């Protein structure tokens, strides 16, 4: 359930907005005057699945007006108990509004001091955990690392055709990976690299089942966001495992093991591309798109371009994986 509040001018558009509110068949609503002159506050109590349509209708009515504000709140509980809807509308899917998802994603794609500090700390934890074969430390680094945020931001930007978000997410992701590589490379000069560590060496193993894991993790992350269940992202961070391969690249490169560094880098690239593509597919299937028709055309173009590039990169990575596997079998034989 959602509580939608609209603060708007009390002008001739008010009646049209109220018709849109009633058309949404809310559970309840009320209107009150505010302390500001000629202003109204409309509070609407909505069932799941109806908020986006109402928000779009309101924004259409108030097109060209900057003097309004829509705020959406999740409703944890209400009394008395609501009756369950019995008609076909009861099957509306549970989904957060586009604006709610955008707010969550854009915050996670922000490049600021906290992001940099979190990447540095998680890289230190991951590098030490990988080298010492500490499973708990590696898992902890996965949870700490904020790299999933810019990946989802990139997919969201493509789904909406929002090139500002695309650029911001790309810069944040590139900076995060670059910081992780630099930190782990520096750490390699202070750590005696242990090639017997199973956690470290597993990051140099690139297999096709890793592609399926990354795709599933990306889809789960996007689905969690669209359903307003951000708490599930902790599990996705562990499954996605973006930071450990990045830390492994720096450790291998700093110690002169370039072939292992290449394999770990391939695993990192494969995970990033698979996450982006899977999240993009889920956003598309959940109909996360701009409100205006012309913006939808731009979004469609961005989606197809990014999807095509992702598929090409995955195909190239898959071919390289098969080639590496074939080369290893030949050398063993």
mmCIF file of C-alpha atoms in Angstrom:
data_model
loop_
_atom_site.group_PDB
_atom_site.id
_atom_site.type_symbol
_atom_site.label_atom_id
_atom_site.label_comp_id
_atom_site.label_asym_id
_atom_site.label_seq_id
_atom_site.Cartn_x
_atom_site.Cartn_y
_atom_site.Cartn_z
ATOM 1 C CA UNK A 1 0.000 0.000 0.000
ATOM 2 C CA UNK A 2 1.067 3.570 -0.641
ATOM 3 C CA UNK A 3 0.109 6.977 0.720
ATOM 4 C CA UNK A 4 0.371 9.626 -1.992
ATOM 5 C CA UNK A 5 0.313 13.294 -1.045
ATOM 6 C CA UNK A 6 -0.067 16.094 -3.562
ATOM 7 C CA UNK A 7 0.508 19.732 -2.641
ATOM 8 C CA UNK A 8 -0.756 21.940 -5.474
ATOM 9 C CA UNK A 9 -2.281 25.328 -6.297
ATOM 10 C CA UNK A 10 -6.049 25.625 -5.776
ATOM 11 C CA UNK A 11 -6.708 26.648 -9.387
ATOM 12 C CA UNK A 12 -8.884 25.391 -12.238
ATOM 13 C CA UNK A 13 -6.813 22.194 -12.545
ATOM 14 C CA UNK A 14 -7.842 21.003 -9.090
ATOM 15 C CA UNK A 15 -11.118 19.462 -10.283
ATOM 16 C CA UNK A 16 -9.340 17.544 -13.057
ATOM 17 C CA UNK A 17 -6.819 16.211 -10.568
ATOM 18 C CA UNK A 18 -9.632 15.076 -8.275
ATOM 19 C CA UNK A 19 -11.248 13.193 -11.147
ATOM 20 C CA UNK A 20 -7.934 11.397 -11.681
ATOM 21 C CA UNK A 21 -7.793 10.563 -7.973
ATOM 22 C CA UNK A 22 -11.301 9.097 -7.971
ATOM 23 C CA UNK A 23 -10.589 7.181 -11.194
ATOM 24 C CA UNK A 24 -7.708 5.413 -9.395
ATOM 25 C CA UNK A 25 -10.299 3.894 -7.008
ATOM 26 C CA UNK A 26 -8.349 4.711 -3.842
ATOM 27 C CA UNK A 27 -9.008 3.074 -0.504
ATOM 28 C CA UNK A 28 -9.502 6.536 0.964
ATOM 29 C CA UNK A 29 -8.592 10.166 0.324
ATOM 30 C CA UNK A 30 -9.063 13.590 1.851
ATOM 31 C CA UNK A 31 -8.433 17.201 0.864
ATOM 32 C CA UNK A 32 -7.433 20.043 3.141
ATOM 33 C CA UNK A 33 -6.428 23.671 2.822
ATOM 34 C CA UNK A 34 -2.950 24.637 3.913
ATOM 35 C CA UNK A 35 -1.458 27.629 5.694
ATOM 36 C CA UNK A 36 -0.285 28.886 2.336
ATOM 37 C CA UNK A 37 -2.902 30.909 0.506
ATOM 38 C CA UNK A 38 -4.687 29.181 -2.392
ATOM 39 C CA UNK A 39 -3.007 25.831 -1.832
ATOM 40 C CA UNK A 40 -4.495 22.358 -1.335
ATOM 41 C CA UNK A 41 -3.112 19.155 0.112
ATOM 42 C CA UNK A 42 -4.587 15.932 -1.292
ATOM 43 C CA UNK A 43 -3.788 12.694 0.551
ATOM 44 C CA UNK A 44 -4.636 9.457 -1.244
ATOM 45 C CA UNK A 45 -4.459 5.966 0.277
ATOM 46 C CA UNK A 46 -3.792 3.488 -2.590
ATOM 47 C CA UNK A 47 -3.615 -0.231 -3.122
ATOM 48 C CA UNK A 48 -0.509 -1.780 -4.650
ATOM 49 C CA UNK A 49 -0.226 -1.378 -8.404
ATOM 50 C CA UNK A 50 -2.274 1.828 -8.748
ATOM 51 C CA UNK A 51 0.234 4.474 -7.709
ATOM 52 C CA UNK A 52 2.135 4.780 -10.998
ATOM 53 C CA UNK A 53 -0.955 5.375 -13.127
ATOM 54 C CA UNK A 54 -2.213 8.054 -10.742
ATOM 55 C CA UNK A 55 1.165 9.793 -10.619
ATOM 56 C CA UNK A 56 1.374 9.815 -14.421
ATOM 57 C CA UNK A 57 -2.150 11.204 -14.723
ATOM 58 C CA UNK A 58 -1.466 13.937 -12.176
ATOM 59 C CA UNK A 59 1.778 14.938 -13.892
ATOM 60 C CA UNK A 60 -0.030 15.053 -17.231
ATOM 61 C CA UNK A 61 -2.701 17.366 -15.808
ATOM 62 C CA UNK A 62 -0.078 19.602 -14.201
ATOM 63 C CA UNK A 63 2.211 19.644 -17.251
ATOM 64 C CA UNK A 64 4.081 22.948 -17.368
ATOM 65 C CA UNK A 65 3.407 23.730 -13.706
ATOM 66 C CA UNK A 66 6.413 23.731 -11.389
ATOM 67 C CA UNK A 67 4.478 24.786 -8.320
ATOM 68 C CA UNK A 68 3.438 21.337 -7.051
ATOM 69 C CA UNK A 69 4.974 18.453 -5.173
ATOM 70 C CA UNK A 70 4.074 14.741 -5.121
ATOM 71 C CA UNK A 71 5.328 12.657 -2.220
ATOM 72 C CA UNK A 72 4.890 8.898 -1.861
ATOM 73 C CA UNK A 73 5.109 7.014 1.435
ATOM 74 C CA UNK A 74 5.033 3.250 1.975
ATOM 75 C CA UNK A 75 2.286 2.159 4.391
ATOM 76 C CA UNK A 76 3.445 -0.422 6.930
ATOM 77 C CA UNK A 77 0.057 -1.004 8.590
ATOM 78 C CA UNK A 78 -3.462 0.378 8.818
ATOM 79 C CA UNK A 79 -6.588 -0.174 10.882
ATOM 80 C CA UNK A 80 -9.286 -1.306 10.662
ATOM 81 C CA UNK A 81 -8.409 -4.310 8.546
ATOM 82 C CA UNK A 82 -8.948 -3.823 4.824
ATOM 83 C CA UNK A 83 -11.109 -6.164 2.823
ATOM 84 C CA UNK A 84 -9.278 -8.040 0.108
ATOM 85 C CA UNK A 85 -10.266 -7.052 -3.408
ATOM 86 C CA UNK A 86 -12.194 -9.865 -5.070
ATOM 87 C CA UNK A 87 -12.273 -8.734 -8.704
ATOM 88 C CA UNK A 88 -9.625 -9.092 -11.368
ATOM 89 C CA UNK A 89 -7.997 -5.848 -10.256
ATOM 90 C CA UNK A 90 -6.843 -7.674 -7.144
ATOM 91 C CA UNK A 91 -4.181 -9.298 -9.303
ATOM 92 C CA UNK A 92 -2.331 -6.036 -9.848
ATOM 93 C CA UNK A 93 1.367 -6.688 -9.450
ATOM 94 C CA UNK A 94 3.253 -5.332 -6.472
ATOM 95 C CA UNK A 95 5.538 -2.642 -7.834
ATOM 96 C CA UNK A 96 7.121 0.540 -6.596
ATOM 97 C CA UNK A 97 6.547 3.642 -8.666
ATOM 98 C CA UNK A 98 9.071 4.726 -11.259
ATOM 99 C CA UNK A 99 9.960 7.737 -9.138
ATOM 100 C CA UNK A 100 10.635 5.596 -6.056
ATOM 101 C CA UNK A 101 12.898 3.250 -8.019
ATOM 102 C CA UNK A 102 14.721 6.164 -9.618
ATOM 103 C CA UNK A 103 15.363 7.751 -6.233
ATOM 104 C CA UNK A 104 16.857 4.521 -4.847
ATOM 105 C CA UNK A 105 18.976 3.855 -7.917
ATOM 106 C CA UNK A 106 20.287 7.398 -8.392
ATOM 107 C CA UNK A 107 21.406 7.490 -4.755
ATOM 108 C CA UNK A 108 23.350 4.241 -5.190
ATOM 109 C CA UNK A 109 25.011 5.552 -8.364
ATOM 110 C CA UNK A 110 26.400 8.671 -6.694
ATOM 111 C CA UNK A 111 30.171 9.149 -6.692
ATOM 112 C CA UNK A 112 30.992 10.794 -3.378
ATOM 113 C CA UNK A 113 33.443 10.489 -0.522
ATOM 114 C CA UNK A 114 31.460 7.757 1.235
ATOM 115 C CA UNK A 115 31.434 5.650 -1.939
ATOM 116 C CA UNK A 116 35.202 5.966 -2.327
ATOM 117 C CA UNK A 117 35.835 5.097 1.326
ATOM 118 C CA UNK A 118 33.550 2.062 1.126
ATOM 119 C CA UNK A 119 35.319 0.794 -2.006
ATOM 120 C CA UNK A 120 38.751 1.231 -0.399
ATOM 121 C CA UNK A 121 37.743 -0.529 2.820
ATOM 122 C CA UNK A 122 35.964 -3.374 1.046
ATOM 123 C CA UNK A 123 38.965 -3.843 -1.261
ATOM 124 C CA UNK A 124 41.309 -4.148 1.715
ATOM 125 C CA UNK A 125 38.979 -6.688 3.345
ATOM 126 C CA UNK A 126 38.572 -8.629 0.088
ATOM 127 C CA UNK A 127 42.283 -8.690 -0.732
ATOM 128 C CA UNK A 128 43.284 -9.924 2.714
ATOM 129 C CA UNK A 129 40.435 -12.440 2.740
ATOM 130 C CA UNK A 130 41.321 -13.785 -0.708
ATOM 131 C CA UNK A 131 45.003 -14.127 0.091
ATOM 132 C CA UNK A 132 44.413 -15.752 3.479
ATOM 133 C CA UNK A 133 41.649 -18.013 2.107
ATOM 134 C CA UNK A 134 39.161 -16.458 4.527
ATOM 135 C CA UNK A 135 35.632 -17.121 3.319
ATOM 136 C CA UNK A 136 34.010 -14.898 5.953
ATOM 137 C CA UNK A 137 36.205 -11.932 5.044
ATOM 138 C CA UNK A 138 35.448 -12.312 1.332
ATOM 139 C CA UNK A 139 31.712 -12.476 1.981
ATOM 140 C CA UNK A 140 31.964 -9.429 4.220
ATOM 141 C CA UNK A 141 33.725 -7.511 1.449
ATOM 142 C CA UNK A 142 30.933 -8.428 -0.967
ATOM 143 C CA UNK A 143 28.330 -6.990 1.399
ATOM 144 C CA UNK A 144 30.335 -3.811 2.060
ATOM 145 C CA UNK A 145 31.152 -3.086 -1.580
ATOM 146 C CA UNK A 146 28.828 -0.505 -3.181
ATOM 147 C CA UNK A 147 29.554 -1.500 -6.805
ATOM 148 C CA UNK A 148 26.083 -2.938 -7.392
ATOM 149 C CA UNK A 149 24.576 0.560 -7.103
ATOM 150 C CA UNK A 150 26.170 2.054 -10.238
ATOM 151 C CA UNK A 151 25.463 -1.148 -12.195
ATOM 152 C CA UNK A 152 21.749 -0.821 -11.438
ATOM 153 C CA UNK A 153 21.992 2.908 -12.125
ATOM 154 C CA UNK A 154 23.391 2.202 -15.586
ATOM 155 C CA UNK A 155 20.576 -0.244 -16.358
ATOM 156 C CA UNK A 156 17.950 2.159 -15.023
ATOM 157 C CA UNK A 157 19.395 5.001 -17.082
ATOM 158 C CA UNK A 158 19.199 2.850 -20.206
ATOM 159 C CA UNK A 159 15.633 1.752 -19.420
ATOM 160 C CA UNK A 160 14.499 5.370 -19.047
ATOM 161 C CA UNK A 161 16.738 6.858 -21.722
ATOM 162 C CA UNK A 162 18.174 9.093 -18.990
ATOM 163 C CA UNK A 163 21.636 9.909 -20.310
ATOM 164 C CA UNK A 164 22.492 11.969 -17.232
ATOM 165 C CA UNK A 165 22.007 8.904 -15.014
ATOM 166 C CA UNK A 166 23.826 6.730 -17.574
ATOM 167 C CA UNK A 167 26.844 9.024 -17.509
ATOM 168 C CA UNK A 168 26.850 9.349 -13.710
ATOM 169 C CA UNK A 169 26.541 5.590 -13.187
ATOM 170 C CA UNK A 170 29.280 4.872 -15.744
ATOM 171 C CA UNK A 171 31.665 7.300 -14.058
ATOM 172 C CA UNK A 172 30.869 5.895 -10.605
ATOM 173 C CA UNK A 173 31.307 2.287 -11.720
ATOM 174 C CA UNK A 174 34.540 3.076 -13.559
ATOM 175 C CA UNK A 175 35.892 4.972 -10.564
ATOM 176 C CA UNK A 176 34.909 2.164 -8.187
ATOM 177 C CA UNK A 177 36.597 -0.528 -10.265
ATOM 178 C CA UNK A 178 39.658 1.659 -10.801
ATOM 179 C CA UNK A 179 39.996 2.343 -7.068
ATOM 180 C CA UNK A 180 39.623 -1.364 -6.288
ATOM 181 C CA UNK A 181 42.305 -2.300 -8.829
ATOM 182 C CA UNK A 182 44.691 0.380 -7.566
ATOM 183 C CA UNK A 183 44.235 -0.533 -3.891
ATOM 184 C CA UNK A 184 44.685 -4.265 -4.465
ATOM 185 C CA UNK A 185 47.727 -3.608 -6.671
ATOM 186 C CA UNK A 186 49.332 -1.566 -3.879
ATOM 187 C CA UNK A 187 48.472 -4.265 -1.328
ATOM 188 C CA UNK A 188 50.216 -6.879 -3.479
ATOM 189 C CA UNK A 189 53.563 -5.281 -2.543
ATOM 190 C CA UNK A 190 52.864 -5.779 1.162
ATOM 191 C CA UNK A 191 51.291 -9.243 1.015
ATOM 192 C CA UNK A 192 53.034 -12.473 0.175
ATOM 193 C CA UNK A 193 50.669 -13.739 -2.530
ATOM 194 C CA UNK A 194 49.509 -17.252 -1.675
ATOM 195 C CA UNK A 195 48.677 -19.150 -4.855
ATOM 196 C CA UNK A 196 47.474 -22.052 -2.712
ATOM 197 C CA UNK A 197 44.513 -20.002 -1.494
ATOM 198 C CA UNK A 198 41.331 -21.511 -2.881
ATOM 199 C CA UNK A 199 39.445 -18.205 -2.569
ATOM 200 C CA UNK A 200 42.092 -16.350 -4.568
ATOM 201 C CA UNK A 201 42.583 -18.943 -7.284
ATOM 202 C CA UNK A 202 38.831 -19.429 -7.750
ATOM 203 C CA UNK A 203 38.678 -15.796 -8.978
ATOM 204 C CA UNK A 204 40.883 -16.820 -11.888
ATOM 205 C CA UNK A 205 38.455 -19.547 -12.964
ATOM 206 C CA UNK A 206 36.100 -18.311 -15.664
ATOM 207 C CA UNK A 207 33.239 -20.701 -16.410
ATOM 208 C CA UNK A 208 29.909 -20.457 -18.187
ATOM 209 C CA UNK A 209 27.996 -21.204 -14.988
ATOM 210 C CA UNK A 210 29.352 -17.903 -13.679
ATOM 211 C CA UNK A 211 27.463 -16.193 -16.490
ATOM 212 C CA UNK A 212 24.199 -17.801 -15.374
ATOM 213 C CA UNK A 213 24.896 -16.781 -11.763
ATOM 214 C CA UNK A 214 25.550 -13.155 -12.718
ATOM 215 C CA UNK A 215 22.430 -13.014 -14.902
ATOM 216 C CA UNK A 216 20.300 -14.419 -12.088
ATOM 217 C CA UNK A 217 21.808 -11.990 -9.578
ATOM 218 C CA UNK A 218 21.191 -9.001 -11.850
ATOM 219 C CA UNK A 219 17.603 -10.039 -12.460
ATOM 220 C CA UNK A 220 17.016 -10.542 -8.741
ATOM 221 C CA UNK A 221 18.488 -7.125 -7.939
ATOM 222 C CA UNK A 222 16.269 -5.320 -10.456
ATOM 223 C CA UNK A 223 13.197 -7.272 -9.363
ATOM 224 C CA UNK A 224 13.862 -6.446 -5.716
ATOM 225 C CA UNK A 225 14.020 -2.748 -6.554
ATOM 226 C CA UNK A 226 10.839 -2.754 -8.625
ATOM 227 C CA UNK A 227 8.962 -4.507 -5.823
ATOM 228 C CA UNK A 228 10.265 -2.050 -3.228
ATOM 229 C CA UNK A 229 12.208 -4.768 -1.397
ATOM 230 C CA UNK A 230 15.656 -3.196 -1.157
ATOM 231 C CA UNK A 231 16.546 -5.426 1.806
ATOM 232 C CA UNK A 232 16.973 -8.354 -0.599
ATOM 233 C CA UNK A 233 19.914 -6.561 -2.241
ATOM 234 C CA UNK A 234 22.273 -7.779 0.503
ATOM 235 C CA UNK A 235 21.928 -11.328 -0.779
ATOM 236 C CA UNK A 236 22.338 -10.120 -4.346
ATOM 237 C CA UNK A 237 25.599 -8.359 -3.440
ATOM 238 C CA UNK A 238 26.996 -11.682 -2.241
ATOM 239 C CA UNK A 239 25.795 -13.549 -5.322
ATOM 240 C CA UNK A 240 27.012 -10.881 -7.769
ATOM 241 C CA UNK A 241 30.561 -10.907 -6.336
ATOM 242 C CA UNK A 242 31.891 -7.891 -8.210
ATOM 243 C CA UNK A 243 34.650 -6.810 -5.856
ATOM 244 C CA UNK A 244 36.598 -10.073 -5.229
ATOM 245 C CA UNK A 245 37.520 -10.521 -8.924
ATOM 246 C CA UNK A 246 38.598 -6.874 -9.039
ATOM 247 C CA UNK A 247 40.771 -7.318 -5.958
ATOM 248 C CA UNK A 248 42.204 -10.513 -7.441
ATOM 249 C CA UNK A 249 43.190 -8.662 -10.638
ATOM 250 C CA UNK A 250 45.276 -6.190 -8.639
ATOM 251 C CA UNK A 251 46.879 -8.895 -6.500
ATOM 252 C CA UNK A 252 47.810 -11.044 -9.494
ATOM 253 C CA UNK A 253 49.057 -8.091 -11.552
ATOM 254 C CA UNK A 254 51.132 -6.681 -8.700
ATOM 255 C CA UNK A 255 52.801 -10.063 -8.165
ATOM 256 C CA UNK A 256 53.521 -10.522 -11.882
ATOM 257 C CA UNK A 257 50.992 -13.279 -12.602
ATOM 258 C CA UNK A 258 49.573 -11.683 -15.731
ATOM 259 C CA UNK A 259 47.695 -14.716 -17.061
ATOM 260 C CA UNK A 260 45.827 -15.099 -13.769
ATOM 261 C CA UNK A 261 45.167 -11.352 -13.728
ATOM 262 C CA UNK A 262 43.682 -11.607 -17.240
ATOM 263 C CA UNK A 263 41.384 -14.421 -16.170
ATOM 264 C CA UNK A 264 40.230 -12.519 -13.073
ATOM 265 C CA UNK A 265 39.662 -9.418 -15.206
ATOM 266 C CA UNK A 266 37.579 -11.446 -17.641
ATOM 267 C CA UNK A 267 35.467 -12.753 -14.738
ATOM 268 C CA UNK A 268 34.934 -9.198 -13.494
ATOM 269 C CA UNK A 269 33.921 -7.923 -16.945
ATOM 270 C CA UNK A 270 31.617 -10.887 -17.464
ATOM 271 C CA UNK A 271 29.856 -10.260 -14.151
ATOM 272 C CA UNK A 272 29.368 -6.548 -14.852
ATOM 273 C CA UNK A 273 27.966 -7.064 -18.354
ATOM 274 C CA UNK A 274 25.686 -9.909 -17.251
ATOM 275 C CA UNK A 275 24.352 -7.849 -14.332
ATOM 276 C CA UNK A 276 23.642 -4.869 -16.599
ATOM 277 C CA UNK A 277 21.874 -6.980 -19.215
ATOM 278 C CA UNK A 278 19.772 -8.944 -16.716
ATOM 279 C CA UNK A 279 18.707 -5.794 -14.852
ATOM 280 C CA UNK A 280 17.859 -4.100 -18.145
ATOM 281 C CA UNK A 281 15.661 -7.033 -19.168
ATOM 282 C CA UNK A 282 13.812 -7.023 -15.847
ATOM 283 C CA UNK A 283 13.245 -3.250 -15.947
ATOM 284 C CA UNK A 284 11.867 -3.685 -19.449
ATOM 285 C CA UNK A 285 9.574 -6.566 -18.506
ATOM 286 C CA UNK A 286 8.311 -4.611 -15.483
ATOM 287 C CA UNK A 287 7.507 -1.717 -17.848
ATOM 288 C CA UNK A 288 9.845 0.778 -16.205
ATOM 289 C CA UNK A 289 9.791 3.468 -18.858
ATOM 290 C CA UNK A 290 9.360 7.257 -19.172
ATOM 291 C CA UNK A 291 5.920 8.844 -18.993
ATOM 292 C CA UNK A 292 6.072 10.942 -22.160
ATOM 293 C CA UNK A 293 5.817 9.280 -25.574
ATOM 294 C CA UNK A 294 8.834 11.064 -27.065
ATOM 295 C CA UNK A 295 10.937 10.066 -24.046
ATOM 296 C CA UNK A 296 9.793 6.478 -24.511
ATOM 297 C CA UNK A 297 11.189 6.512 -28.060
ATOM 298 C CA UNK A 298 14.567 7.688 -26.756
ATOM 299 C CA UNK A 299 14.425 5.058 -24.021
ATOM 300 C CA UNK A 300 13.654 2.317 -26.548
ATOM 301 C CA UNK A 301 16.678 3.332 -28.567
ATOM 302 C CA UNK A 302 18.915 3.336 -25.491
ATOM 303 C CA UNK A 303 17.616 -0.060 -24.386
ATOM 304 C CA UNK A 304 18.267 -1.720 -27.728
ATOM 305 C CA UNK A 305 21.726 -0.179 -28.087
ATOM 306 C CA UNK A 306 22.824 -1.237 -24.602
ATOM 307 C CA UNK A 307 21.239 -4.674 -24.925
ATOM 308 C CA UNK A 308 22.996 -5.261 -28.258
ATOM 309 C CA UNK A 309 26.353 -4.155 -26.866
ATOM 310 C CA UNK A 310 25.888 -6.349 -23.790
ATOM 311 C CA UNK A 311 25.008 -9.396 -25.901
ATOM 312 C CA UNK A 312 28.043 -8.837 -28.143
ATOM 313 C CA UNK A 313 30.324 -8.518 -25.124
ATOM 314 C CA UNK A 314 28.861 -11.641 -23.551
ATOM 315 C CA UNK A 315 29.308 -13.541 -26.812
ATOM 316 C CA UNK A 316 32.937 -12.416 -27.030
ATOM 317 C CA UNK A 317 33.528 -13.353 -23.388
ATOM 318 C CA UNK A 318 31.897 -16.752 -23.902
ATOM 319 C CA UNK A 319 34.106 -17.434 -26.928
ATOM 320 C CA UNK A 320 37.170 -16.437 -24.914
ATOM 321 C CA UNK A 321 36.129 -18.715 -22.052
ATOM 322 C CA UNK A 322 35.748 -21.656 -24.413
ATOM 323 C CA UNK A 323 39.100 -20.865 -26.001
ATOM 324 C CA UNK A 324 40.813 -20.701 -22.620
ATOM 325 C CA UNK A 325 39.209 -23.989 -21.555
ATOM 326 C CA UNK A 326 40.275 -25.647 -24.814
ATOM 327 C CA UNK A 327 43.819 -24.326 -24.399
ATOM 328 C CA UNK A 328 44.031 -25.649 -20.842
ATOM 329 C CA UNK A 329 42.807 -29.097 -21.936
ATOM 330 C CA UNK A 330 45.333 -29.230 -24.765
ATOM 331 C CA UNK A 331 48.185 -28.257 -22.444
ATOM 332 C CA UNK A 332 47.126 -30.908 -19.923
ATOM 333 C CA UNK A 333 46.842 -33.529 -22.646
#
